[in-house]
Short mmCIF file of C-alpha atoms in Angstrom, two decimals:
data_model
loop_
_atom_site.label_atom_id
_atom_site.label_comp_id
_atom_site.label_asym_id
_atom_site.label_seq_id
_atom_site.Cartn_x
_atom_site.Cartn_y
_atom_site.Cartn_z
CA MET A 1 -112.42 -28.41 18.70
CA SER A 2 -113.58 -25.01 20.01
CA PHE A 3 -116.12 -23.49 18.22
CA SER A 4 -113.92 -21.22 16.62
CA ALA A 5 -111.93 -24.00 14.90
CA PHE A 6 -115.25 -25.42 14.11
CA ALA A 7 -116.62 -22.60 12.72
CA PHE A 8 -113.43 -21.78 10.87
CA LEU A 9 -114.05 -25.11 9.08
CA VAL A 10 -117.31 -24.87 8.41
CA ASP A 11 -117.24 -21.45 6.76
CA ASP A 12 -113.20 -23.10 4.88
CA ALA A 13 -115.98 -25.74 3.48
CA ALA A 14 -118.83 -23.67 2.62
CA LYS A 15 -115.72 -20.99 0.76
CA SER A 16 -113.91 -24.32 -0.81
CA ILE A 17 -117.50 -25.10 -2.53
CA ARG A 18 -118.44 -20.78 -2.97
CA ARG A 19 -114.62 -21.18 -4.44
CA ASN A 20 -115.35 -24.46 -6.59
CA GLY A 21 -118.53 -23.07 -8.08
CA LEU A 22 -118.30 -25.38 -11.64
CA MET A 23 -116.43 -28.37 -9.78
CA SER A 24 -119.77 -27.80 -7.14
CA ILE A 25 -122.58 -27.15 -10.17
CA ALA A 26 -121.50 -30.58 -11.96
CA ALA A 27 -120.75 -32.24 -8.71
CA LEU A 28 -124.94 -31.35 -7.48
CA THR A 29 -125.99 -31.99 -10.31
CA THR A 30 -124.49 -35.28 -11.46
CA VAL A 31 -125.65 -36.57 -7.37
CA THR A 32 -129.13 -35.07 -8.38
CA VAL A 33 -130.06 -36.79 -11.21
CA ALA A 34 -127.59 -40.48 -9.16
CA MET A 35 -130.19 -39.93 -6.82
CA ALA A 36 -133.77 -39.37 -7.84
CA VAL A 37 -132.58 -42.10 -9.80
CA LEU A 38 -131.69 -44.13 -7.05
CA GLY A 39 -134.67 -43.18 -4.68
CA GLY A 40 -137.10 -43.16 -8.66
CA SER A 41 -136.37 -46.44 -8.30
CA LEU A 42 -136.49 -47.07 -4.99
CA PHE A 43 -140.04 -45.37 -4.61
CA THR A 44 -141.10 -47.07 -7.98
CA ILE A 45 -139.44 -50.39 -7.16
CA TYR A 46 -141.38 -49.86 -3.15
CA ARG A 47 -144.85 -49.05 -5.45
CA LEU A 48 -144.42 -52.74 -7.18
CA LYS A 49 -144.27 -54.74 -3.69
CA GLN A 50 -146.99 -53.22 -2.55
CA PHE A 51 -149.05 -53.70 -5.00
CA ALA A 52 -148.11 -57.27 -6.31
CA ASP A 53 -147.78 -58.18 -2.68
CA SER A 54 -151.58 -57.00 -2.54
CA GLN A 55 -153.40 -59.28 -5.37
CA PRO A 56 -152.60 -62.27 -4.05
CA ARG A 57 -155.39 -61.43 -0.89
CA ARG A 58 -157.58 -61.08 -2.89
CA PHE A 59 -157.75 -64.49 -4.16
CA GLU A 60 -159.34 -65.96 -1.81
CA ILE A 61 -159.48 -70.37 -1.44
CA LEU A 62 -163.53 -71.09 -2.44
CA ALA A 63 -164.13 -74.27 -0.48
CA PHE A 64 -167.74 -76.32 -2.36
CA VAL A 65 -170.15 -78.11 -0.09
CA GLU A 66 -171.78 -81.41 -0.79
CA PRO A 67 -174.91 -80.12 -2.11
CA LYS A 68 -175.74 -83.34 0.82
CA ALA A 69 -175.16 -81.03 3.41
CA ASP A 70 -176.60 -79.61 5.38
CA ALA A 71 -176.29 -77.00 8.27
CA ALA A 72 -175.29 -78.61 10.30
CA ALA A 73 -171.89 -79.93 8.09
CA VAL A 74 -171.09 -76.43 6.77
CA GLU A 75 -170.51 -75.47 10.37
CA SER A 76 -168.41 -78.12 11.48
CA VAL A 77 -167.24 -77.47 8.43
CA ARG A 78 -166.75 -73.39 9.12
CA ASP A 79 -165.12 -74.01 12.63
CA ARG A 80 -162.36 -76.85 11.30
CA ALA A 81 -160.97 -74.26 9.00
CA THR A 82 -160.74 -71.65 10.89
CA ARG A 83 -158.76 -73.82 12.68
CA ILE A 84 -156.75 -74.77 9.76
CA PRO A 85 -152.79 -72.82 11.11
CA GLY A 86 -151.78 -70.05 8.32
CA VAL A 87 -156.08 -69.28 8.38
CA ALA A 88 -156.92 -65.98 7.95
CA ALA A 89 -161.22 -65.23 8.00
CA VAL A 90 -164.05 -67.87 6.88
CA ARG A 91 -166.55 -66.98 6.02
CA VAL A 92 -169.67 -68.53 4.84
CA TYR A 93 -171.54 -68.75 1.50
CA THR A 94 -174.82 -70.24 1.62
CA LYS A 95 -176.67 -72.27 -1.46
CA ASP A 96 -179.33 -69.29 0.24
CA GLN A 97 -177.04 -67.28 -0.55
CA ALA A 98 -175.66 -68.14 -3.54
CA LEU A 99 -179.31 -68.36 -5.30
CA ARG A 100 -181.15 -64.95 -3.74
CA ASP A 101 -177.32 -62.80 -5.85
CA LEU A 102 -178.45 -65.41 -8.98
CA GLN A 103 -181.90 -63.96 -9.02
CA ALA A 104 -180.93 -60.44 -8.26
CA GLU A 105 -178.76 -61.16 -11.32
CA ASP A 106 -181.35 -61.85 -12.94
CA ARG A 107 -182.79 -59.08 -12.80
CA ARG A 108 -180.36 -57.09 -13.78
CA GLN A 109 -178.85 -59.27 -16.34
CA HIS A 110 -183.06 -59.85 -18.32
CA THR A 111 -182.58 -63.42 -18.35
CA GLU A 112 -184.38 -66.30 -16.40
CA ILE A 113 -182.54 -68.33 -15.41
CA VAL A 114 -184.40 -69.30 -11.72
CA ALA A 115 -186.78 -69.29 -13.19
CA SER A 116 -185.87 -72.12 -15.07
CA LEU A 117 -184.49 -73.65 -12.21
CA GLU A 118 -188.82 -74.74 -11.22
CA GLY A 119 -188.48 -74.01 -7.66
CA ILE A 120 -185.50 -76.07 -6.55
CA ASN A 121 -182.15 -74.96 -5.24
CA PRO A 122 -179.43 -76.90 -7.53
CA LEU A 123 -175.80 -74.82 -5.83
CA PRO A 124 -173.82 -75.86 -3.59
CA ASP A 125 -173.34 -74.29 0.07
CA ARG A 126 -169.37 -71.92 0.03
CA ILE A 127 -166.52 -71.75 2.14
CA ASP A 128 -164.67 -69.01 0.93
CA VAL A 129 -161.13 -68.88 2.83
CA ARG A 130 -158.61 -66.13 3.11
CA VAL A 131 -154.90 -67.13 4.11
CA SER A 132 -152.41 -64.80 6.20
CA ASP A 133 -149.86 -65.16 3.70
CA PRO A 134 -150.18 -65.56 0.34
CA ALA A 135 -147.18 -68.12 0.69
CA VAL A 136 -149.67 -70.99 2.46
CA THR A 137 -152.59 -71.07 0.36
CA VAL A 138 -151.64 -73.41 -1.76
CA ARG A 139 -151.36 -75.78 1.62
CA VAL A 140 -153.92 -74.77 2.86
CA ALA A 141 -156.48 -75.65 -0.01
CA ASN A 142 -154.85 -79.20 -0.24
CA GLU A 143 -155.72 -79.29 3.10
CA LEU A 144 -159.19 -78.10 2.25
CA ARG A 145 -159.15 -80.90 -0.22
CA SER A 146 -157.16 -83.53 2.10
CA PRO A 147 -159.79 -86.67 4.47
CA ARG A 148 -160.54 -84.99 6.61
CA PHE A 149 -163.05 -82.80 4.76
CA PRO A 150 -164.95 -85.28 3.22
CA GLU A 151 -168.09 -83.21 2.94
CA ILE A 152 -166.06 -80.68 0.80
CA GLU A 153 -166.54 -81.81 -2.69
CA GLN A 154 -164.26 -79.40 -4.50
CA VAL A 155 -161.73 -76.90 -3.73
CA ARG A 156 -160.79 -73.49 -5.70
CA ASP A 157 -157.82 -71.77 -5.65
CA GLU A 158 -156.56 -70.15 -8.70
CA ASN A 159 -153.48 -71.34 -7.87
CA ASP A 160 -151.63 -70.10 -11.43
CA ALA A 161 -152.47 -66.99 -10.90
CA LEU A 162 -150.98 -66.63 -7.52
CA SER A 163 -148.17 -68.28 -8.12
CA LYS A 164 -147.70 -66.00 -11.17
CA LEU A 165 -148.17 -62.61 -8.34
CA ILE A 166 -145.91 -64.47 -6.08
CA ALA A 167 -143.03 -65.08 -8.55
CA LEU A 168 -143.32 -61.87 -9.44
CA SER A 169 -143.03 -59.56 -6.23
CA ASN A 170 -139.56 -62.29 -6.00
CA VAL A 171 -138.29 -61.18 -9.13
CA ILE A 172 -138.99 -57.59 -8.25
CA ARG A 173 -137.89 -57.17 -5.62
CA ASN A 174 -134.60 -59.29 -7.20
CA VAL A 175 -134.57 -57.18 -9.75
CA GLY A 176 -134.64 -54.04 -7.82
CA GLY A 177 -132.82 -54.80 -5.07
CA ALA A 178 -130.20 -55.11 -8.03
CA VAL A 179 -130.88 -52.00 -9.93
CA ALA A 180 -130.88 -50.09 -6.25
CA VAL A 181 -127.04 -51.77 -5.30
CA LEU A 182 -126.03 -50.75 -8.94
CA LEU A 183 -127.13 -46.97 -8.29
CA PHE A 184 -126.37 -47.18 -5.29
CA ILE A 185 -123.25 -48.29 -5.77
CA ALA A 186 -122.72 -44.98 -8.96
CA THR A 187 -123.86 -42.61 -6.48
CA ALA A 188 -121.68 -43.08 -4.01
CA PHE A 189 -118.37 -42.80 -6.65
CA VAL A 190 -119.94 -39.68 -7.81
CA ILE A 191 -119.04 -37.84 -4.00
CA GLN A 192 -116.27 -39.92 -4.21
CA ASN A 193 -115.12 -38.88 -7.57
CA THR A 194 -116.00 -35.25 -6.67
CA ILE A 195 -114.55 -35.12 -3.49
CA ARG A 196 -110.96 -36.92 -5.39
CA LEU A 197 -110.92 -33.10 -7.82
CA THR A 198 -111.86 -31.14 -4.67
CA ILE A 199 -108.48 -31.91 -2.96
CA TYR A 200 -106.74 -32.61 -5.97
CA ALA A 201 -107.28 -28.90 -6.36
CA ARG A 202 -105.97 -27.98 -3.10
CA ARG A 203 -103.08 -30.43 -1.65
CA ARG A 204 -101.37 -27.64 -1.79
CA GLU A 205 -103.80 -26.32 0.86
CA ILE A 206 -103.52 -29.20 2.57
CA ARG A 207 -99.91 -29.46 2.35
CA VAL A 208 -99.72 -25.93 4.13
CA MET A 209 -102.01 -27.66 7.52
CA GLN A 210 -100.10 -30.41 8.21
CA LEU A 211 -97.29 -27.97 7.76
CA VAL A 212 -98.64 -25.53 10.06
CA GLY A 213 -99.05 -28.22 12.56
CA ALA A 214 -103.48 -28.63 12.13
CA THR A 215 -103.87 -32.29 13.29
CA SER A 216 -105.37 -34.81 10.71
CA ALA A 217 -109.04 -33.96 12.48
CA PHE A 218 -109.16 -30.89 11.99
CA ILE A 219 -107.41 -31.57 7.46
CA ARG A 220 -110.58 -33.90 6.56
CA LEU A 221 -113.04 -31.65 8.33
CA PRO A 222 -113.91 -29.40 6.15
CA PHE A 223 -113.71 -32.19 3.57
CA LEU A 224 -116.45 -34.08 5.84
CA LEU A 225 -118.59 -32.10 6.31
CA GLU A 226 -118.32 -30.97 2.16
CA GLY A 227 -119.13 -34.00 0.84
CA THR A 228 -121.99 -34.77 3.82
CA PHE A 229 -123.35 -30.88 2.14
CA TYR A 230 -122.97 -32.71 -1.64
CA GLY A 231 -125.35 -35.87 -0.53
CA ALA A 232 -127.57 -34.13 1.47
CA ALA A 233 -128.05 -31.07 -0.96
CA GLY A 234 -128.60 -33.17 -4.13
CA ALA A 235 -130.76 -36.20 -2.15
CA THR A 236 -132.74 -32.96 -1.58
CA ALA A 237 -133.09 -31.05 -3.91
CA ALA A 238 -133.88 -35.40 -6.37
CA ALA A 239 -136.49 -35.91 -2.73
CA CYS A 240 -137.95 -32.70 -4.70
CA LEU A 241 -137.91 -34.09 -8.03
CA VAL A 242 -139.54 -37.47 -7.17
CA LEU A 243 -142.27 -36.13 -4.87
CA PHE A 244 -143.13 -34.03 -8.14
CA VAL A 245 -142.95 -36.59 -10.81
CA VAL A 246 -145.00 -38.88 -8.44
CA SER A 247 -147.65 -36.95 -8.11
CA GLN A 248 -147.98 -36.19 -10.98
CA VAL A 249 -147.78 -40.32 -11.93
CA SER A 250 -150.89 -40.72 -9.28
CA ILE A 251 -152.92 -37.84 -11.21
CA TYR A 252 -152.57 -39.75 -13.38
CA VAL A 253 -152.79 -43.35 -12.31
CA ARG A 254 -156.06 -42.37 -10.26
CA GLN A 255 -157.91 -41.40 -14.39
CA PHE A 256 -157.06 -45.63 -14.31
CA GLN A 257 -159.32 -46.14 -12.00
CA THR A 258 -158.99 -50.19 -12.05
CA PRO A 259 -160.37 -53.27 -9.17
CA LEU A 260 -156.47 -53.74 -9.45
CA THR A 261 -155.33 -50.56 -8.02
CA GLN A 262 -157.65 -50.97 -4.67
CA GLY A 263 -156.66 -52.28 -1.88
CA VAL A 264 -153.25 -51.94 -2.48
CA PRO A 265 -152.24 -49.85 1.10
CA PRO A 266 -151.41 -46.23 0.40
CA ALA A 267 -146.92 -44.38 0.19
CA VAL A 268 -145.72 -44.28 2.92
CA SER A 269 -145.84 -39.67 3.56
CA SER A 270 -143.69 -37.14 1.54
CA GLY A 271 -142.68 -36.68 4.67
CA VAL A 272 -140.95 -39.64 5.13
CA ILE A 273 -139.90 -39.77 1.43
CA VAL A 274 -137.68 -36.74 1.76
CA VAL A 275 -136.21 -37.54 5.07
CA MET A 276 -135.08 -40.97 3.53
CA MET A 277 -133.51 -39.18 0.77
CA VAL A 278 -131.52 -36.78 2.36
CA THR A 279 -130.52 -39.19 4.62
CA THR A 280 -128.65 -41.88 2.89
CA GLY A 281 -127.18 -38.65 0.35
CA ALA A 282 -125.39 -37.46 3.97
CA ALA A 283 -124.58 -40.38 5.05
CA VAL A 284 -123.63 -41.74 1.14
CA GLY A 285 -121.16 -37.96 1.13
CA ILE A 286 -120.11 -39.65 4.93
CA ALA A 287 -119.05 -42.17 3.54
CA THR A 288 -117.09 -41.05 0.78
CA SER A 289 -115.14 -38.36 1.77
CA VAL A 290 -114.41 -41.27 4.93
CA ILE A 291 -112.69 -43.41 1.82
CA SER A 292 -111.83 -40.86 0.15
CA LEU A 293 -109.53 -38.79 1.76
CA ARG A 294 -108.07 -42.43 3.76
CA ARG A 295 -107.27 -42.83 -0.84
CA PHE A 296 -106.32 -39.75 -1.41
CA LEU A 297 -105.19 -38.00 1.85
CA ARG A 298 -101.27 -39.51 2.40
CA LYS A 299 -100.58 -39.52 -1.83
CA VAL A 300 -100.95 -34.28 -0.95
CA MET B 1 -82.54 -27.90 19.91
CA ILE B 2 -81.31 -30.55 17.62
CA ASP B 3 -79.54 -33.62 17.42
CA LEU B 4 -78.98 -36.03 14.97
CA HIS B 5 -76.80 -38.82 16.18
CA ASN B 6 -75.03 -41.77 12.90
CA VAL B 7 -78.49 -41.29 10.41
CA SER B 8 -79.17 -42.40 7.37
CA VAL B 9 -82.26 -42.42 5.10
CA GLU B 10 -82.30 -44.58 2.17
CA TYR B 11 -85.19 -44.59 -0.26
CA ASP B 12 -87.34 -47.90 -1.73
CA GLU B 13 -84.16 -48.26 -4.47
CA GLY B 14 -81.61 -48.34 -2.73
CA HIS B 15 -80.07 -44.60 -3.03
CA SER B 16 -78.52 -43.37 0.07
CA ALA B 17 -79.77 -39.49 1.08
CA LEU B 18 -77.67 -38.99 4.28
CA ARG B 19 -75.08 -41.51 5.34
CA GLY B 20 -74.08 -41.58 9.20
CA VAL B 21 -74.53 -37.95 9.36
CA SER B 22 -74.02 -36.48 13.66
CA LEU B 23 -74.62 -33.16 14.05
CA HIS B 24 -75.77 -30.90 17.00
CA VAL B 25 -77.27 -27.18 16.77
CA GLU B 26 -78.29 -25.57 21.15
CA ASP B 27 -80.69 -23.11 21.07
CA GLY B 28 -79.99 -19.74 19.41
CA GLU B 29 -77.42 -21.72 16.81
CA PHE B 30 -78.21 -20.01 13.61
CA VAL B 31 -76.63 -22.56 11.34
CA PHE B 32 -76.39 -22.74 6.63
CA ILE B 33 -76.50 -25.97 5.14
CA ILE B 34 -74.77 -26.48 2.04
CA GLY B 35 -73.74 -28.54 -1.28
CA ALA B 36 -74.65 -29.45 -3.88
CA THR B 37 -77.79 -30.56 -5.93
CA GLY B 38 -78.23 -34.00 -4.76
CA ALA B 39 -75.84 -34.03 -1.81
CA GLY B 40 -78.78 -34.72 0.96
CA LYS B 41 -79.67 -31.39 1.92
CA SER B 42 -82.93 -30.72 2.16
CA THR B 43 -83.54 -34.80 3.80
CA LEU B 44 -82.13 -33.33 6.64
CA LEU B 45 -84.27 -30.55 6.79
CA LYS B 46 -87.30 -32.71 6.04
CA LEU B 47 -86.05 -35.44 9.71
CA LEU B 48 -86.41 -31.58 11.13
CA TYR B 49 -89.69 -31.01 10.49
CA ARG B 50 -90.86 -34.81 10.26
CA GLU B 51 -91.82 -35.26 6.53
CA GLU B 52 -88.79 -37.82 6.40
CA THR B 53 -88.10 -41.04 9.16
CA PRO B 54 -84.14 -41.94 10.11
CA THR B 55 -83.59 -45.55 8.57
CA GLN B 56 -81.19 -45.17 10.69
CA GLY B 57 -79.81 -43.60 13.17
CA ARG B 58 -81.59 -41.21 16.12
CA VAL B 59 -83.43 -38.10 15.95
CA VAL B 60 -84.16 -35.51 18.66
CA VAL B 61 -85.97 -32.19 18.50
CA ASN B 62 -86.85 -29.63 20.61
CA GLY B 63 -87.24 -33.37 23.16
CA SER B 64 -88.53 -35.13 21.02
CA ASP B 65 -87.60 -38.92 18.90
CA VAL B 66 -88.64 -37.86 15.18
CA ALA B 67 -88.67 -41.84 14.17
CA ALA B 68 -89.82 -42.69 17.69
CA MET B 69 -93.02 -40.16 17.56
CA ARG B 70 -96.04 -41.72 16.65
CA PRO B 71 -98.11 -39.81 14.13
CA GLY B 72 -100.91 -38.54 15.96
CA ASP B 73 -98.29 -35.98 17.58
CA VAL B 74 -96.93 -35.13 14.66
CA PRO B 75 -99.28 -31.52 14.66
CA ARG B 76 -98.16 -30.48 17.60
CA PHE B 77 -94.28 -31.19 17.34
CA ARG B 78 -94.48 -28.67 14.43
CA ARG B 79 -96.27 -26.32 15.71
CA ARG B 80 -92.84 -25.76 17.69
CA MET B 81 -91.33 -24.45 14.21
CA GLY B 82 -91.64 -22.63 11.31
CA VAL B 83 -91.29 -24.52 8.18
CA VAL B 84 -89.48 -21.96 4.83
CA PHE B 85 -90.01 -23.00 0.67
CA GLN B 86 -88.36 -21.92 -2.23
CA ASP B 87 -91.44 -21.15 -3.67
CA PHE B 88 -93.27 -19.51 -0.54
CA GLY B 89 -96.57 -21.73 0.30
CA LEU B 90 -98.79 -19.34 0.11
CA LEU B 91 -102.03 -20.25 -0.08
CA PRO B 92 -102.99 -17.38 -4.27
CA GLY B 93 -107.10 -17.11 -2.72
CA LEU B 94 -105.95 -15.38 0.87
CA THR B 95 -104.49 -12.36 1.37
CA VAL B 96 -101.72 -11.62 3.14
CA PHE B 97 -102.47 -11.62 6.36
CA GLU B 98 -105.06 -14.14 5.98
CA ASN B 99 -101.68 -16.54 4.66
CA VAL B 100 -100.43 -15.79 7.88
CA ALA B 101 -103.36 -16.28 9.83
CA PHE B 102 -103.93 -19.71 8.08
CA ALA B 103 -100.92 -21.04 10.26
CA LEU B 104 -102.59 -20.06 14.21
CA ARG B 105 -106.25 -20.52 12.72
CA VAL B 106 -105.41 -24.67 12.03
CA THR B 107 -103.84 -24.83 15.50
CA GLY B 108 -107.75 -24.23 16.40
CA ALA B 109 -106.05 -19.57 17.52
CA ARG B 110 -108.92 -18.04 19.56
CA ARG B 111 -109.58 -14.69 16.82
CA ARG B 112 -108.94 -12.11 18.72
CA ALA B 113 -105.58 -13.93 19.64
CA ILE B 114 -104.81 -14.52 15.86
CA ARG B 115 -105.44 -10.35 15.26
CA ALA B 116 -102.87 -9.38 17.76
CA ARG B 117 -100.45 -12.04 16.86
CA VAL B 118 -100.27 -11.17 12.43
CA PRO B 119 -99.13 -7.76 12.60
CA GLU B 120 -96.73 -8.68 15.15
CA CYS B 121 -95.42 -11.11 12.64
CA LEU B 122 -95.95 -8.38 10.04
CA GLU B 123 -94.59 -6.41 11.53
CA THR B 124 -91.27 -8.28 11.99
CA VAL B 125 -90.65 -9.46 8.17
CA GLY B 126 -91.42 -5.22 7.47
CA LEU B 127 -94.51 -6.36 5.36
CA MET B 128 -97.18 -4.60 7.46
CA ALA B 129 -98.25 -2.73 5.02
CA ARG B 130 -99.01 -5.24 2.41
CA CYS B 131 -101.09 -7.10 4.31
CA ASP B 132 -104.80 -7.11 2.93
CA ALA B 133 -102.76 -7.73 -0.47
CA PHE B 134 -102.93 -11.42 -2.05
CA PRO B 135 -99.33 -13.73 -2.90
CA GLY B 136 -99.93 -12.67 -7.37
CA GLN B 137 -99.57 -8.90 -6.53
CA LEU B 138 -96.40 -9.41 -4.55
CA SER B 139 -92.47 -9.61 -5.65
CA GLY B 140 -91.25 -12.73 -5.18
CA GLY B 141 -89.24 -11.47 -1.99
CA GLU B 142 -92.55 -10.51 -0.88
CA GLN B 143 -93.69 -13.39 -0.70
CA GLN B 144 -90.69 -14.99 1.04
CA ARG B 145 -91.55 -12.65 3.85
CA VAL B 146 -94.74 -13.57 4.13
CA ALA B 147 -93.85 -16.62 4.73
CA ILE B 148 -91.35 -16.26 6.30
CA ALA B 149 -94.85 -13.92 8.74
CA ARG B 150 -96.66 -17.26 8.60
CA ALA B 151 -93.73 -19.41 9.69
CA LEU B 152 -93.17 -17.26 13.23
CA ALA B 153 -96.75 -17.17 13.53
CA ASN B 154 -97.03 -19.92 16.75
CA HIS B 155 -94.27 -18.47 18.08
CA PRO B 156 -91.63 -21.01 16.78
CA ALA B 157 -88.18 -22.04 19.39
CA LEU B 158 -86.94 -23.36 15.18
CA LEU B 159 -87.45 -21.94 12.00
CA VAL B 160 -86.31 -24.69 8.50
CA ALA B 161 -85.89 -22.13 6.31
CA ASP B 162 -85.77 -25.37 2.55
CA GLU B 163 -83.49 -22.43 0.04
CA PRO B 164 -85.62 -19.72 0.91
CA THR B 165 -83.97 -17.42 -1.62
CA GLY B 166 -83.50 -19.69 -4.31
CA ASN B 167 -86.13 -17.64 -6.90
CA LEU B 168 -84.42 -14.54 -5.42
CA ASP B 169 -81.96 -12.42 -6.65
CA PRO B 170 -79.33 -11.41 -4.93
CA ALA B 171 -79.96 -8.02 -3.12
CA THR B 172 -83.43 -9.21 -1.97
CA SER B 173 -81.91 -12.26 -0.61
CA LEU B 174 -79.82 -10.59 1.17
CA GLY B 175 -82.68 -8.76 2.87
CA ILE B 176 -84.17 -12.64 2.98
CA ALA B 177 -80.89 -12.93 4.93
CA GLU B 178 -81.15 -9.85 7.49
CA VAL B 179 -84.51 -11.23 8.11
CA LEU B 180 -83.81 -14.33 9.73
CA TYR B 181 -80.96 -12.90 11.16
CA ARG B 182 -83.22 -10.92 12.99
CA ILE B 183 -85.63 -13.89 14.09
CA ASN B 184 -82.39 -15.79 15.17
CA GLU B 185 -82.23 -12.53 17.24
CA ALA B 186 -85.13 -12.85 19.22
CA GLY B 187 -83.66 -15.90 20.13
CA THR B 188 -85.24 -18.52 17.28
CA THR B 189 -82.86 -20.89 16.41
CA VAL B 190 -82.63 -21.47 12.50
CA VAL B 191 -81.45 -23.65 10.04
CA VAL B 192 -80.74 -22.74 6.13
CA SER B 193 -80.50 -24.74 3.72
CA THR B 194 -78.56 -22.62 0.26
CA HIS B 195 -76.66 -22.62 -2.92
CA ASP B 196 -76.62 -19.43 -2.10
CA HIS B 197 -73.29 -17.78 -2.56
CA ALA B 198 -73.86 -14.31 -1.23
CA MET B 199 -76.28 -15.08 1.89
CA VAL B 200 -73.84 -17.08 3.21
CA ASP B 201 -70.51 -14.88 3.38
CA ASN B 202 -72.61 -11.39 3.91
CA GLN B 203 -72.53 -12.10 8.07
CA PRO B 204 -70.27 -16.10 9.06
CA ARG B 205 -72.08 -18.07 11.16
CA ARG B 206 -71.86 -21.46 11.63
CA VAL B 207 -71.45 -24.01 8.03
CA VAL B 208 -72.23 -27.02 7.62
CA GLU B 209 -71.48 -28.48 4.19
CA LEU B 210 -72.41 -31.98 2.64
CA ALA B 211 -71.93 -33.76 0.19
CA ALA B 212 -73.34 -36.98 -1.32
CA GLY B 213 -75.40 -37.68 2.43
CA GLU B 214 -72.19 -36.98 4.32
CA VAL B 215 -71.03 -34.49 6.51
CA ILE B 216 -68.16 -32.50 5.12
CA ARG B 217 -67.47 -30.01 6.67
CA ASP B 218 -69.32 -28.00 10.03
CA GLU B 219 -66.58 -24.78 10.94
CA ALA B 220 -68.79 -22.70 13.61
CA GLN B 221 -67.77 -18.98 11.63
CA GLY B 222 -67.84 -20.44 7.89
CA THR B 223 -68.69 -18.69 4.67
CA TYR B 224 -69.59 -21.01 1.74
CA GLN B 225 -66.51 -22.02 -0.02
CA PRO B 226 -63.60 -23.06 2.93
CA ALA B 227 -60.66 -21.69 2.56
CA ALA B 228 -58.13 -24.59 1.65
CA ARG B 229 -60.21 -25.37 -0.93
CA PRO B 230 -60.26 -23.18 -4.63
CA GLU B 231 -63.74 -22.25 -5.60
CA ALA B 232 -65.16 -24.91 -8.39
#
């Protein structure tokens, strides 16, 4: 196809968008709303999942060593625990450190717990185990409870809280995924309907094109460009809307900074959000235009 | 130029639009296709620009076998002919010039070629003076002239006109007929389906009459009514 023919088609698509002013505005508005709901929902799902995924990392397995165990036994436990598959880090929290922390707490709280112990340290040494994946927590905890670690008296793994968080994360992934698919289909349907209406409005023109010998590609390209425009432009407007809402929500959430929100990884940059949404919008526009053209052009 | 050999067209409902039609048209001929409504005139013309394909038989136009043609070859096939309809088929949002240029643009013609060719076509139909008008500002006859100019844009070897004067008064119809004769005299083969007695009788040309999908008359210098048959 020559450059002048391509320029004519681009001009033709632009004219069609302008000529069908009200319908174009309606299509752009609908696509913007649909893409904003889709993009906003996906971003929310993504952030919720990030939050849910980050929480189990806070939960370390706490293994309390028998009070009688000496420093060498504690070191041995630490070494063997490090070698358990799925263990990311092991830290020894000695009974002396625990006592010092308790003394500091006494001073802060104005209590005399340590003084009442009369020089005896009843606290056990503790091994804090952090796992690489929350899913292996239970297995690692059970390993530490097994006879291979006779020095360990008690293991605390906060299994209940962890299970709930993993379940929550899975619910977010599944429900969010289903909602995203539905919204994606709705967006595609909106663009497809717009293209179908455009084809119907231009059926006379298409008929003339066919009779004067326009190729199928030549007839289809303006509609394809139009669909891509609706998808990409709608998605751009939607991305701006989503970014604005996200920035406002972030300002609001920052006022209520809690330990829970610490450690949650930062969200992807605004640029990535815009590129992803515009690419998705354009792809939906192209795909639905192709489907519409295949389905409706034959009937013209 | 045109060769139909034992051509039949049947629709899904079992209705036959054409039955065993054979017809040969030489290069540069002018042919009127006449007959009552439903006789098969439009179907015959649709075969020529491959809007229809024959259920049986062979249709060869400009050296191409219509039935054997791949869909991808149809656009190039149609560029070698012009088609004119009763309802003109003009695009209301484009000027006269743009409507004619449209036929060239969709074939990928360059701007310079379009600027040179469109005035030639409009001169042929006598409408250069109205090149900036929109179809809605023209009379029926003028609109049909624009449609003919558009059909000429790609230098067609064949011009097919399906009831081109169906919506026009008798005087305007004769004007359109004059344009078609001029185009034919310049070497283009012209096939016109019509109900217009005056148009056919004005300058006797070859007349092919269809009835119930069959050719019942083919005269070299015919009139609308055959000499032996009294007018109904």
